[in-house]
mmCIF file of C-alpha atoms and ligand atoms in Angstrom:
data_model
loop_
_atom_site.group_PDB
_atom_site.id
_atom_site.type_symbol
_atom_site.label_atom_id
_atom_site.label_comp_id
_atom_site.label_asym_id
_atom_site.label_seq_id
_atom_site.Cartn_x
_atom_site.Cartn_y
_atom_site.Cartn_z
ATOM 1 C CA MET A 1 -15.511 9.431 10.550
ATOM 2 C CA LYS A 2 -12.524 8.199 8.545
ATOM 3 C CA ALA A 3 -12.605 8.382 4.747
ATOM 4 C CA ALA A 4 -10.070 7.786 1.972
ATOM 5 C CA VAL A 5 -9.630 10.684 -0.443
ATOM 6 C CA ILE A 6 -7.659 11.291 -3.622
ATOM 7 C CA ASP A 7 -5.235 14.132 -3.044
ATOM 8 C CA ASN A 8 -3.328 14.969 -6.240
ATOM 9 C CA GLY A 9 -2.362 11.431 -7.154
ATOM 10 C CA LYS A 10 -2.063 10.144 -3.581
ATOM 11 C CA VAL A 11 -4.499 8.324 -1.302
ATOM 12 C CA ARG A 12 -4.932 9.888 2.104
ATOM 13 C CA ILE A 13 -7.096 8.957 5.079
ATOM 14 C CA VAL A 14 -8.833 12.023 6.478
ATOM 15 C CA GLU A 15 -11.402 12.810 9.159
ATOM 16 C CA VAL A 16 -14.694 14.064 7.648
ATOM 17 C CA PRO A 17 -18.151 14.732 9.142
ATOM 18 C CA GLU A 18 -20.606 11.820 9.082
ATOM 19 C CA PRO A 19 -23.104 12.321 6.244
ATOM 20 C CA GLU A 20 -26.750 13.223 6.914
ATOM 21 C CA PRO A 21 -29.537 12.154 4.553
ATOM 22 C CA GLY A 22 -31.331 14.773 2.447
ATOM 23 C CA GLU A 23 -34.765 14.232 0.974
ATOM 24 C CA GLY A 24 -34.997 10.851 -0.730
ATOM 25 C CA GLU A 25 -31.520 9.825 0.437
ATOM 26 C CA VAL A 26 -30.273 7.081 2.710
ATOM 27 C CA ILE A 27 -27.042 6.712 4.672
ATOM 28 C CA ILE A 28 -25.449 3.290 4.869
ATOM 29 C CA ARG A 29 -22.732 1.873 7.088
ATOM 30 C CA VAL A 30 -20.328 0.445 4.553
ATOM 31 C CA GLU A 31 -19.686 -3.274 5.014
ATOM 32 C CA TYR A 32 -17.408 -3.663 2.009
ATOM 33 C CA ALA A 33 -16.143 -1.512 -0.838
ATOM 34 C CA LEU A 34 -14.270 -3.023 -3.779
ATOM 35 C CA THR A 35 -11.420 -1.358 -5.633
ATOM 36 C CA ASP A 36 -11.602 -1.165 -9.396
ATOM 37 C CA GLY A 37 -9.708 0.038 -12.431
ATOM 38 C CA THR A 38 -11.649 3.290 -12.661
ATOM 39 C CA ASP A 39 -10.517 4.253 -9.156
ATOM 40 C CA LEU A 40 -6.941 3.409 -10.083
ATOM 41 C CA LYS A 41 -7.198 5.543 -13.249
ATOM 42 C CA ALA A 42 -8.669 8.413 -11.217
ATOM 43 C CA LEU A 43 -5.788 8.144 -8.789
ATOM 44 C CA LEU A 44 -2.948 7.808 -11.292
ATOM 45 C CA ARG A 45 -3.951 9.985 -14.238
ATOM 46 C CA GLY A 46 -7.194 11.725 -13.217
ATOM 47 C CA HIS A 47 -10.691 10.935 -14.458
ATOM 48 C CA HIS A 48 -13.326 13.305 -15.833
ATOM 49 C CA LEU A 49 -15.935 11.952 -13.390
ATOM 50 C CA ILE A 50 -13.772 11.522 -10.291
ATOM 51 C CA GLY A 51 -11.568 14.387 -9.061
ATOM 52 C CA ASN A 52 -9.724 15.068 -5.821
ATOM 53 C CA GLY A 53 -11.767 14.110 -2.765
ATOM 54 C CA PRO A 54 -13.723 11.084 -1.564
ATOM 55 C CA PHE A 55 -13.844 8.108 -3.912
ATOM 56 C CA GLY A 56 -14.932 4.481 -4.142
ATOM 57 C CA HIS A 57 -18.209 3.550 -5.834
ATOM 58 C CA GLU A 58 -18.634 -0.228 -5.457
ATOM 59 C CA TYR A 59 -20.301 -0.801 -2.107
ATOM 60 C CA SER A 60 -22.508 -2.913 0.115
ATOM 61 C CA GLY A 61 -23.808 -1.994 3.530
ATOM 62 C CA VAL A 62 -26.580 -1.568 6.062
ATOM 63 C CA VAL A 63 -29.013 1.371 6.114
ATOM 64 C CA VAL A 64 -28.467 3.503 9.225
ATOM 65 C CA LYS A 65 -30.407 6.677 8.372
ATOM 66 C CA VAL A 66 -33.321 7.352 6.052
ATOM 67 C CA GLY A 67 -34.240 10.772 4.629
ATOM 68 C CA GLU A 68 -37.728 12.165 4.172
ATOM 69 C CA GLY A 69 -39.822 10.606 1.430
ATOM 70 C CA VAL A 70 -37.743 7.431 1.010
ATOM 71 C CA GLU A 71 -39.853 4.449 0.042
ATOM 72 C CA GLY A 72 -38.850 0.805 0.272
ATOM 73 C CA PHE A 73 -35.887 1.127 2.654
ATOM 74 C CA LYS A 74 -35.669 1.321 6.437
ATOM 75 C CA VAL A 75 -32.944 1.371 9.077
ATOM 76 C CA GLY A 76 -31.289 -2.050 9.322
ATOM 77 C CA ASP A 77 -31.890 -3.091 5.694
ATOM 78 C CA GLU A 78 -28.949 -4.800 3.988
ATOM 79 C CA VAL A 79 -28.392 -3.137 0.631
ATOM 80 C CA VAL A 80 -26.253 -3.090 -2.486
ATOM 81 C CA GLY A 81 -26.528 -0.802 -5.455
ATOM 82 C CA ALA A 82 -25.036 0.982 -8.404
ATOM 83 C CA ASN A 83 -23.190 4.289 -8.230
ATOM 84 C CA THR A 84 -25.618 6.439 -10.226
ATOM 85 C CA GLY A 85 -29.292 6.644 -11.043
ATOM 86 C CA PRO A 86 -31.013 8.376 -13.946
ATOM 87 C CA CYS A 87 -32.756 11.721 -13.396
ATOM 88 C CA TYR A 88 -35.536 10.750 -15.878
ATOM 89 C CA THR A 89 -35.923 14.399 -16.948
ATOM 90 C CA CYS A 90 -32.897 15.256 -19.135
ATOM 91 C CA GLN A 91 -32.839 14.749 -22.890
ATOM 92 C CA MET A 92 -30.736 11.566 -22.701
ATOM 93 C CA CYS A 93 -33.061 10.047 -20.096
ATOM 94 C CA ARG A 94 -36.095 10.951 -22.219
ATOM 95 C CA ARG A 95 -34.485 9.002 -25.085
ATOM 96 C CA GLY A 96 -33.965 6.044 -22.763
ATOM 97 C CA ARG A 97 -30.174 6.514 -22.807
ATOM 98 C CA TYR A 98 -30.042 6.339 -19.014
ATOM 99 C CA ASN A 99 -26.325 5.535 -18.949
ATOM 100 C CA LEU A 100 -25.689 8.942 -20.525
ATOM 101 C CA CYS A 101 -27.904 10.916 -18.115
ATOM 102 C CA GLU A 102 -26.764 14.541 -18.157
ATOM 103 C CA ASN A 103 -26.991 14.668 -14.373
ATOM 104 C CA LEU A 104 -24.939 11.524 -13.843
ATOM 105 C CA LYS A 105 -22.082 13.289 -12.134
ATOM 106 C CA ASP A 106 -24.288 15.235 -9.703
ATOM 107 C CA ASN A 107 -26.119 12.074 -8.652
ATOM 108 C CA MET A 108 -23.068 9.878 -8.225
ATOM 109 C CA VAL A 109 -22.169 7.735 -5.208
ATOM 110 C CA LEU A 110 -18.598 8.647 -4.342
ATOM 111 C CA GLY A 111 -16.948 7.889 -1.042
ATOM 112 C CA ALA A 112 -17.441 4.156 -0.490
ATOM 113 C CA TYR A 113 -13.965 4.015 1.077
ATOM 114 C CA ALA A 114 -15.368 5.382 4.325
ATOM 115 C CA GLU A 115 -17.331 4.268 7.369
ATOM 116 C CA TYR A 116 -20.604 5.788 6.174
ATOM 117 C CA LEU A 117 -21.866 6.567 2.678
ATOM 118 C CA ARG A 118 -24.625 8.838 1.385
ATOM 119 C CA ILE A 119 -26.776 7.348 -1.378
ATOM 120 C CA PRO A 120 -28.271 10.151 -3.531
ATOM 121 C CA ALA A 121 -32.025 10.163 -4.173
ATOM 122 C CA PRO A 122 -31.897 9.107 -7.875
ATOM 123 C CA VAL A 123 -29.831 6.060 -6.888
ATOM 124 C CA VAL A 124 -32.165 5.167 -3.999
ATOM 125 C CA ARG A 125 -35.156 5.527 -6.342
ATOM 126 C CA THR A 126 -33.845 3.260 -9.136
ATOM 127 C CA ASN A 127 -30.554 1.480 -8.500
ATOM 128 C CA LEU A 128 -30.448 0.581 -4.800
ATOM 129 C CA TYR A 129 -31.514 -2.977 -3.952
ATOM 130 C CA HIS A 130 -32.103 -5.130 -0.934
ATOM 131 C CA LYS A 131 -29.126 -7.464 -0.832
ATOM 132 C CA PRO A 132 -30.167 -11.071 -1.439
ATOM 133 C CA PRO A 133 -29.470 -12.954 1.831
ATOM 134 C CA ASP A 134 -27.337 -15.592 0.075
ATOM 135 C CA LEU A 135 -25.065 -13.001 -1.586
ATOM 136 C CA PRO A 136 -22.227 -12.065 0.831
ATOM 137 C CA PHE A 137 -21.496 -8.371 1.522
ATOM 138 C CA ARG A 138 -17.938 -9.004 0.309
ATOM 139 C CA TYR A 139 -18.972 -9.892 -3.248
ATOM 140 C CA ALA A 140 -22.176 -7.861 -3.605
ATOM 141 C CA PRO A 141 -20.376 -4.643 -4.720
ATOM 142 C CA MET A 142 -19.445 -6.416 -7.990
ATOM 143 C CA VAL A 143 -22.990 -5.657 -9.130
ATOM 144 C CA GLU A 144 -21.847 -2.265 -10.480
ATOM 145 C CA PRO A 145 -19.005 -3.338 -12.812
ATOM 146 C CA LEU A 146 -21.011 -6.403 -13.839
ATOM 147 C CA ALA A 147 -23.902 -4.094 -14.786
ATOM 148 C CA CYS A 148 -21.525 -2.126 -17.057
ATOM 149 C CA VAL A 149 -20.489 -5.384 -18.723
ATOM 150 C CA LEU A 150 -24.079 -6.544 -19.206
ATOM 151 C CA HIS A 151 -24.876 -3.190 -20.816
ATOM 152 C CA GLY A 152 -21.957 -3.861 -23.178
ATOM 153 C CA VAL A 153 -23.309 -7.325 -23.993
ATOM 154 C CA GLU A 154 -26.715 -5.799 -24.711
ATOM 155 C CA THR A 155 -25.109 -3.176 -26.986
ATOM 156 C CA LEU A 156 -23.401 -5.954 -28.975
ATOM 157 C CA ASN A 157 -26.702 -7.654 -29.840
ATOM 158 C CA LEU A 158 -25.043 -11.034 -30.322
ATOM 159 C CA LYS A 159 -27.828 -13.053 -31.911
ATOM 160 C CA GLY A 160 -26.239 -15.237 -34.595
ATOM 161 C CA TYR A 161 -22.663 -14.385 -33.562
ATOM 162 C CA GLU A 162 -20.653 -17.222 -32.062
ATOM 163 C CA LYS A 163 -16.912 -16.795 -31.672
ATOM 164 C CA VAL A 164 -16.034 -14.047 -29.239
ATOM 165 C CA LEU A 165 -12.532 -12.814 -28.403
ATOM 166 C CA ILE A 166 -12.095 -10.890 -25.167
ATOM 167 C CA VAL A 167 -8.894 -8.868 -25.015
ATOM 168 C CA GLY A 168 -7.699 -8.275 -21.461
ATOM 169 C CA THR A 169 -7.303 -10.233 -18.239
ATOM 170 C CA GLY A 170 -8.825 -7.935 -15.642
ATOM 171 C CA SER A 171 -12.068 -8.175 -13.736
ATOM 172 C CA ILE A 172 -14.017 -6.607 -16.628
ATOM 173 C CA ALA A 173 -12.701 -9.267 -19.040
ATOM 174 C CA SER A 174 -13.682 -11.891 -16.457
ATOM 175 C CA PHE A 175 -17.242 -10.572 -16.188
ATOM 176 C CA PHE A 176 -17.494 -10.722 -19.999
ATOM 177 C CA VAL A 177 -16.317 -14.350 -19.955
ATOM 178 C CA LEU A 178 -18.970 -15.274 -17.400
ATOM 179 C CA ALA A 179 -21.786 -13.412 -19.181
ATOM 180 C CA LEU A 180 -20.934 -14.764 -22.648
ATOM 181 C CA LYS A 181 -20.471 -18.348 -21.473
ATOM 182 C CA LEU A 182 -23.864 -18.131 -19.758
ATOM 183 C CA LEU A 183 -25.279 -17.071 -23.141
ATOM 184 C CA GLY A 184 -23.645 -20.074 -24.832
ATOM 185 C CA HIS A 185 -20.950 -18.351 -26.891
ATOM 186 C CA SER A 186 -17.521 -19.736 -27.724
ATOM 187 C CA VAL A 187 -15.153 -17.516 -25.728
ATOM 188 C CA THR A 188 -11.415 -16.909 -26.180
ATOM 189 C CA VAL A 189 -9.445 -14.677 -23.797
ATOM 190 C CA LEU A 190 -6.315 -12.894 -25.001
ATOM 191 C CA GLY A 191 -3.916 -11.265 -22.566
ATOM 192 C CA ARG A 192 -0.369 -11.082 -21.361
ATOM 193 C CA ASN A 193 -0.612 -11.770 -17.638
ATOM 194 C CA PRO A 194 -0.140 -15.566 -17.350
ATOM 195 C CA GLU A 195 -1.250 -15.725 -13.701
ATOM 196 C CA LYS A 196 -4.501 -13.909 -14.371
ATOM 197 C CA LEU A 197 -5.121 -15.916 -17.554
ATOM 198 C CA SER A 198 -4.798 -19.167 -15.641
ATOM 199 C CA LEU A 199 -7.106 -17.956 -12.838
ATOM 200 C CA ILE A 200 -9.709 -16.973 -15.446
ATOM 201 C CA ALA A 201 -9.293 -20.335 -17.200
ATOM 202 C CA GLU A 202 -9.635 -22.269 -13.963
ATOM 203 C CA ASN A 203 -12.648 -20.405 -12.585
ATOM 204 C CA LEU A 204 -14.664 -19.383 -15.635
ATOM 205 C CA LYS A 205 -13.744 -22.065 -18.162
ATOM 206 C CA PRO A 206 -13.446 -20.058 -21.370
ATOM 207 C CA ASP A 207 -13.011 -22.251 -24.471
ATOM 208 C CA GLU A 208 -9.472 -21.001 -25.080
ATOM 209 C CA VAL A 209 -6.860 -18.660 -23.611
ATOM 210 C CA LEU A 210 -4.159 -17.021 -25.738
ATOM 211 C CA THR A 211 -1.184 -14.789 -25.055
ATOM 212 C CA TYR A 212 -0.032 -12.081 -27.444
ATOM 213 C CA THR A 213 2.711 -14.388 -28.655
ATOM 214 C CA ASP A 214 0.257 -16.998 -29.979
ATOM 215 C CA ALA A 215 -1.152 -16.904 -33.508
ATOM 216 C CA ILE A 216 -4.370 -14.931 -33.156
ATOM 217 C CA GLY A 217 -7.155 -15.817 -35.593
ATOM 218 C CA LYS A 218 -10.219 -13.863 -36.620
ATOM 219 C CA TYR A 219 -13.323 -13.693 -34.461
ATOM 220 C CA ASP A 220 -16.966 -12.752 -35.059
ATOM 221 C CA VAL A 221 -16.849 -10.383 -32.110
ATOM 222 C CA VAL A 222 -13.899 -8.749 -30.356
ATOM 223 C CA ILE A 223 -14.176 -6.997 -27.001
ATOM 224 C CA GLU A 224 -11.505 -4.519 -25.913
ATOM 225 C CA SER A 225 -11.429 -4.406 -22.107
ATOM 226 C CA THR A 226 -7.945 -3.095 -21.337
ATOM 227 C CA GLY A 227 -8.406 0.660 -21.804
ATOM 228 C CA LYS A 228 -5.004 0.801 -23.554
ATOM 229 C CA GLU A 229 -4.494 2.843 -26.703
ATOM 230 C CA GLU A 230 -2.213 0.258 -28.346
ATOM 231 C CA VAL A 231 -4.881 -2.414 -27.847
ATOM 232 C CA TRP A 232 -7.637 -0.202 -29.325
ATOM 233 C CA LYS A 233 -5.416 0.098 -32.404
ATOM 234 C CA LYS A 234 -5.056 -3.663 -32.752
ATOM 235 C CA VAL A 235 -8.482 -5.074 -32.089
ATOM 236 C CA ILE A 236 -9.961 -4.740 -35.574
ATOM 237 C CA ASN A 237 -7.123 -6.936 -36.847
ATOM 238 C CA TYR A 238 -8.641 -9.781 -34.848
ATOM 239 C CA THR A 239 -12.140 -9.211 -36.228
ATOM 240 C CA ASP A 240 -13.585 -11.227 -39.094
ATOM 241 C CA ARG A 241 -15.580 -9.829 -42.056
ATOM 242 C CA GLY A 242 -18.990 -8.662 -40.916
ATOM 243 C CA GLY A 243 -17.826 -8.766 -37.326
ATOM 244 C CA LYS A 244 -18.331 -6.474 -34.405
ATOM 245 C CA VAL A 245 -15.886 -4.732 -32.110
ATOM 246 C CA LEU A 246 -16.836 -3.469 -28.675
ATOM 247 C CA LEU A 247 -14.509 -0.758 -27.414
ATOM 248 C CA PHE A 248 -15.157 -1.011 -23.690
ATOM 249 C CA GLY A 249 -12.053 0.245 -21.861
ATOM 250 C CA GLY A 250 -12.124 4.059 -21.768
ATOM 251 C CA LEU A 251 -9.179 6.207 -22.881
ATOM 252 C CA PRO A 252 -8.246 9.741 -21.780
ATOM 253 C CA SER A 253 -9.696 12.744 -23.588
ATOM 254 C CA GLY A 254 -7.644 13.729 -26.647
ATOM 255 C CA THR A 255 -6.655 10.159 -27.577
ATOM 256 C CA TYR A 256 -6.997 9.469 -31.315
ATOM 257 C CA VAL A 257 -7.003 5.913 -32.629
ATOM 258 C CA PRO A 258 -6.437 5.110 -36.330
ATOM 259 C CA PHE A 259 -8.198 2.191 -38.026
ATOM 260 C CA ASP A 260 -7.864 0.600 -41.455
ATOM 261 C CA ALA A 261 -10.841 2.428 -42.936
ATOM 262 C CA HIS A 262 -10.869 0.141 -45.997
ATOM 263 C CA ARG A 263 -11.458 -2.965 -43.900
ATOM 264 C CA VAL A 264 -13.957 -1.248 -41.621
ATOM 265 C CA HIS A 265 -16.019 -0.184 -44.657
ATOM 266 C CA TYR A 266 -15.686 -3.006 -47.225
ATOM 267 C CA GLU A 267 -15.815 -5.758 -44.633
ATOM 268 C CA GLU A 268 -18.522 -3.914 -42.733
ATOM 269 C CA ILE A 269 -16.914 -4.242 -39.332
ATOM 270 C CA HIS A 270 -19.151 -2.566 -36.802
ATOM 271 C CA LEU A 271 -17.309 -0.518 -34.211
ATOM 272 C CA LEU A 272 -19.393 -0.201 -31.064
ATOM 273 C CA THR A 273 -18.809 1.400 -27.703
ATOM 274 C CA SER A 274 -20.497 1.060 -24.373
ATOM 275 C CA PHE A 275 -20.227 3.164 -21.279
ATOM 276 C CA HIS A 276 -21.624 2.680 -17.795
ATOM 277 C CA HIS A 277 -24.905 0.913 -17.018
ATOM 278 C CA THR A 278 -28.670 1.264 -17.228
ATOM 279 C CA PRO A 279 -31.344 0.409 -14.644
ATOM 280 C CA THR A 280 -32.074 -2.736 -16.677
ATOM 281 C CA SER A 281 -28.451 -3.871 -16.672
ATOM 282 C CA VAL A 282 -28.133 -3.207 -12.920
ATOM 283 C CA ARG A 283 -31.198 -5.344 -12.224
ATOM 284 C CA ARG A 284 -29.861 -8.135 -14.441
ATOM 285 C CA ALA A 285 -26.423 -7.896 -12.861
ATOM 286 C CA LEU A 286 -27.846 -8.470 -9.387
ATOM 287 C CA HIS A 287 -29.671 -11.523 -10.678
ATOM 288 C CA VAL A 288 -26.551 -12.932 -12.398
ATOM 289 C CA LEU A 289 -24.355 -12.168 -9.367
ATOM 290 C CA LYS A 290 -26.760 -13.815 -6.921
ATOM 291 C CA ASP A 291 -26.471 -17.095 -8.837
ATOM 292 C CA ASN A 292 -22.790 -16.892 -9.844
ATOM 293 C CA TRP A 293 -20.835 -15.050 -7.133
ATOM 294 C CA ARG A 294 -18.931 -18.198 -6.149
ATOM 295 C CA ARG A 295 -17.446 -18.443 -9.642
ATOM 296 C CA LEU A 296 -16.457 -14.771 -9.441
ATOM 297 C CA ALA A 297 -15.056 -14.897 -5.897
ATOM 298 C CA PHE A 298 -11.497 -15.265 -7.252
ATOM 299 C CA LEU A 299 -11.729 -11.655 -8.467
ATOM 300 C CA VAL A 300 -11.413 -10.444 -4.866
ATOM 301 C CA SER A 301 -7.667 -10.950 -4.541
ATOM 302 C CA GLY A 302 -7.312 -9.808 -0.944
ATOM 303 C CA GLU A 303 -8.701 -7.655 1.825
ATOM 304 C CA PHE A 304 -7.459 -4.507 3.560
ATOM 305 C CA PRO A 305 -8.821 -2.385 6.374
ATOM 306 C CA LEU A 306 -9.612 1.179 5.263
ATOM 307 C CA MET A 307 -6.481 2.498 6.986
ATOM 308 C CA ARG A 308 -4.327 0.349 4.671
ATOM 309 C CA ILE A 309 -6.181 1.055 1.412
ATOM 310 C CA GLU A 310 -3.046 2.549 -0.121
ATOM 311 C CA GLU A 311 -1.509 -0.948 -0.187
ATOM 312 C CA ALA A 312 -4.439 -2.222 -2.261
ATOM 313 C CA PHE A 313 -3.877 0.469 -4.901
ATOM 314 C CA LYS A 314 -0.151 -0.163 -4.900
ATOM 315 C CA LEU A 315 -0.799 -3.817 -5.767
ATOM 316 C CA MET A 316 -3.359 -2.804 -8.419
ATOM 317 C CA ALA A 317 -0.858 -0.396 -9.989
ATOM 318 C CA GLU A 318 1.685 -3.237 -10.167
ATOM 319 C CA GLY A 319 -0.878 -5.393 -11.972
ATOM 320 C CA LYS A 320 -1.116 -7.740 -8.977
ATOM 321 C CA GLY A 321 -4.590 -9.082 -8.284
ATOM 322 C CA PHE A 322 -7.960 -8.167 -9.782
ATOM 323 C CA LYS A 323 -9.886 -6.311 -7.096
ATOM 324 C CA TYR A 324 -9.372 -5.770 -3.367
ATOM 325 C CA ALA A 325 -11.990 -5.709 -0.639
ATOM 326 C CA VAL A 326 -11.780 -2.689 1.639
ATOM 327 C CA ARG A 327 -13.409 -2.929 5.062
ATOM 328 C CA PRO A 328 -13.933 0.297 7.013
HETATM 329 ZN ZN1 ZN B 401 -30.995 12.267 -16.955
#
């Protein structure tokens, strides 16, 4: 079968053997995979979880093969899921920190940019779902990034906090806008891409959109979703006394970010981080997506057949569009 692989900073289409299911695993025929910023990072600068080889981890499809001992799925089932599942035996899993599972990397779905995809047993067991019939294959893969965002929202514990500033104009920022508006918060989006800002404004109706040239006030909560060092440095400046900052966009290993320690301490600004998703946030994400995918449909900026996937990443690298649908 054909599969897209990362080959030292380039995308190549190669011929690989069709996967066979091991115990507890299923094989799906991929209907749609969606590109995302993590894939772009992996391609352009490398990523500690995604090396050379098959990639793509946001998927929807139809079960074509079922391994021994699989419960709840059969050939022909329409499915969508997350890219990892907890092992439930490591120290992090025993603490309930499923997003930090020590076996995350070994149990990861990688290779959604292909005709067929193997879903590892821990994912099948916990984070693979029957696709709701009214959720199209094309938008269903958004469940994974949305689950990461909902885990971030949970980490923030926003009870009593009203004014939220989201820094960034990508798909992650957009998911935050949706989630926080659903929870009734006042939401401002700050970014520098006017086209994306206006698409977010039109589709998700945040209370306010700002560009970096506007006067930026102070907010109860500030969410960094750009994964840019210079933005990490700035975000506490936008945070009010007693506020919270969520540092969501990951930076490369070895990046050091200075903060005004005086403000962080005497104004008790809580610096929080969130990474990845938990089984709870995946379940919630599917629920939110089922009811709201129409409002998020603008995030799929175009569609490419697998053979032309390189064009999708070229557009992403140029900052054009949010996500692209890839159809094997
Ligand atoms: Zn674990």
